[in-house]
Structure formats: structure tokens, C-alpha cells
Amino acid sequence: MTGELIGIFITSEEGGQPISVPNVDAIAGKGLRGDRYQMPEATPRKQLPDQQVTLIAIEAIQAANEKLQQAFPPEQFRRNLLTQNVDLNALVGQIFTIGSVQLRGVEPCDPCRRLEKFTCKGMIAALKKHGGLRCEILQSGTLHPGLPIQLTPTPEDAA
């Protein structure tokens, strides 16, 4: 599996509009520098120790937009990292890298009701089982679009 990181979005405040950035520091155990969930003032509820970054596939966004006859841009889906050619559901429980940044897929990032506030009615259903992935950052590094996304081989893979 080799996919690609194609976009990065951060939001500096609760309810704020996500902005696209050309690169970002991913900080192990913390989150993305400048994102509201990484900042010290984030509430404990928002600083879950193993859910520091969210991913969504461009293919899921395109399918949802097509199904609803809409054209919402990726930032409206309120995830941090936009991927291409990656089955994010298959990364739950897996360790993988985006460039030099090592991540662990924790759980699916199912869409919540709030998403329809930023998009349209029906978006939750359109993204069912394809809302993205919550991840823990295991190894720090800098992310930028164009980096490869690769599954980290396990000792069993080498046998």
C-alpha cells in the first residue's frame, strides 16, 4: 500500500474555519503545531492521548459530494490530513508512516452531526463508514503534501 498526503488543514480555535497550510510539524503525543487540539488551552476532552490527528480520503469526499450533488471543498470536512489512494479503514490498529512521521491508526473518525452544519443535510449518511481515521502520532516530523503514506512492516511480515 502506498498512498499520498495531498492536503493539510489546521483550525486554531473551536468552531473556526480550517485553513490549508503548506506544511506542519507533527508532534509525537501532542498533535499538529498550531491546531486547536494541540494547543495547551485545549480541554482534556479534546486532548485524547491517542487521537492527535484526523485523516480523510479525497475519494470519500468526492463520493459524498457526488451522491449529494454538491461541491464542498476538503476543508469543510474538518479533518487534518487529506489522503489519496489509501484505504483508511484498513489502517485501524496499524502503524504507518507519512514521510518520516510515524502514526498509529486508532479508530474510524465517524462524521458527527456538526458536520452537517458546515456542509448539508445528508452528509453524515453519505460518509457512513468513510468519515476518516483518528490517529496517534508516534514519531515527530514535518508533513507536507506529496509525502508517501506507507504501512510499517511488522516482524511477522519479514518472516
XYZ file of C-alpha atoms in Angstrom:
159
model
C 0.000 0.000 0.000
C 1.411 3.358 -0.991
C -0.830 6.365 -0.856
C -0.099 10.054 -0.725
C -0.703 13.042 1.532
C -2.360 15.681 -0.657
C -3.543 18.329 1.815
C -3.102 19.665 5.358
C -5.668 21.648 7.353
C -5.499 23.143 10.830
C -8.011 25.087 12.882
C -6.671 27.397 15.568
C -9.921 27.825 17.513
C -13.091 25.936 18.345
C -15.594 26.287 15.507
C -13.082 28.165 13.377
C -12.680 27.650 9.656
C -9.952 25.106 8.815
C -7.149 26.602 6.770
C -4.878 24.873 4.309
C -1.187 25.051 5.201
C 1.806 24.101 3.027
C 3.461 22.137 5.849
C 3.064 21.435 9.542
C 5.073 19.940 12.380
C 3.522 16.750 13.738
C 4.486 16.436 17.404
C 4.525 12.953 18.938
C 1.947 12.583 21.673
C 0.610 16.106 21.075
C -0.798 16.849 17.616
C -0.195 19.267 14.764
C 1.532 22.532 15.677
C -0.998 25.373 15.562
C -4.076 23.139 15.577
C -6.648 23.738 18.323
C -6.278 20.183 19.667
C -2.502 20.567 20.082
C -2.631 23.891 21.884
C -2.103 23.968 25.672
C -5.503 25.540 26.327
C -7.326 22.593 24.738
C -9.667 20.979 27.220
C -8.834 17.467 28.488
C -11.779 16.138 26.463
C -10.102 17.421 23.322
C -6.616 16.213 24.215
C -7.245 12.496 23.966
C -3.818 10.888 24.290
C -4.147 8.616 21.287
C -6.200 10.800 18.946
C -3.991 13.678 17.899
C -4.695 13.925 14.186
C -7.511 13.028 11.793
C -7.305 11.840 8.197
C -9.860 11.659 5.394
C -9.586 10.273 1.872
C -10.239 12.530 -1.121
C -12.108 9.600 -2.670
C -14.622 9.647 0.230
C -15.139 13.395 -0.182
C -15.644 13.060 -3.928
C -18.128 10.192 -3.484
C -20.126 12.107 -0.830
C -20.194 15.268 -2.953
C -21.310 13.278 -5.984
C -24.020 11.438 -4.050
C -25.418 14.719 -2.702
C -24.786 16.698 -5.896
C -22.570 19.142 -4.016
C -19.047 20.531 -4.383
C -17.811 21.062 -0.825
C -14.040 21.604 -0.624
C -11.940 19.251 1.537
C -11.518 21.734 4.399
C -15.292 21.701 5.005
C -14.964 18.097 6.202
C -12.920 19.268 9.215
C -10.146 16.670 9.120
C -6.438 17.498 9.378
C -4.864 15.407 6.646
C -6.215 14.696 3.174
C -5.068 11.432 1.609
C -5.261 9.791 -1.786
C -5.152 6.093 -2.741
C -5.314 4.821 0.858
C -7.957 2.610 2.486
C -8.080 4.426 5.817
C -10.366 1.831 7.418
C -7.642 -0.782 6.835
C -5.232 1.318 8.939
C -7.177 0.915 12.203
C -4.742 -0.758 14.602
C -1.852 -0.405 12.138
C 1.371 1.577 12.345
C 2.196 3.558 9.215
C 4.278 6.490 8.068
C 3.653 9.699 6.196
C 7.156 10.671 5.178
C 9.184 10.458 8.410
C 6.147 10.852 10.700
C 5.020 7.597 12.272
C 1.333 7.186 13.171
C -0.926 4.537 14.642
C -4.474 4.249 13.345
C -6.707 4.299 16.430
C -10.319 4.223 15.259
C -12.614 5.336 12.463
C -13.476 9.031 12.634
C -17.197 8.782 12.046
C -18.879 12.013 10.993
C -20.830 13.829 13.694
C -23.974 15.965 13.463
C -21.874 19.095 13.477
C -20.517 18.218 10.018
C -23.942 18.889 8.505
C -23.777 22.413 9.974
C -20.737 23.059 7.780
C -21.950 21.101 4.729
C -25.517 19.928 4.132
C -28.222 17.566 5.313
C -27.421 14.004 4.325
C -23.635 14.321 4.616
C -23.433 12.025 7.649
C -25.169 9.246 5.738
C -23.087 9.914 2.621
C -19.862 9.445 4.614
C -21.017 6.423 6.606
C -18.015 4.127 7.158
C -15.805 6.574 5.230
C -15.576 9.548 7.615
C -11.858 9.171 8.149
C -9.382 7.926 10.725
C -8.222 9.147 14.144
C -4.512 8.626 14.761
C -1.855 8.854 17.418
C 1.438 10.486 16.427
C 4.245 8.131 17.482
C 7.230 9.881 15.879
C 7.520 13.605 15.198
C 8.408 15.196 11.885
C 7.282 17.700 9.288
C 4.393 16.932 6.949
C 3.789 18.412 3.506
C 1.684 17.377 0.510
C 3.357 14.851 -1.760
C 4.698 12.633 1.018
C 4.095 8.891 0.635
C 1.859 7.006 3.060
C 3.224 3.543 3.770
C 2.351 0.715 6.115
C 5.183 -0.055 8.547
C 6.298 -3.672 8.160
C 5.820 -5.843 11.236
C 8.242 -8.599 12.327
C 5.699 -11.131 11.037
C 5.935 -9.540 7.564
C 9.668 -10.301 7.434
C 9.181 -13.987 8.276
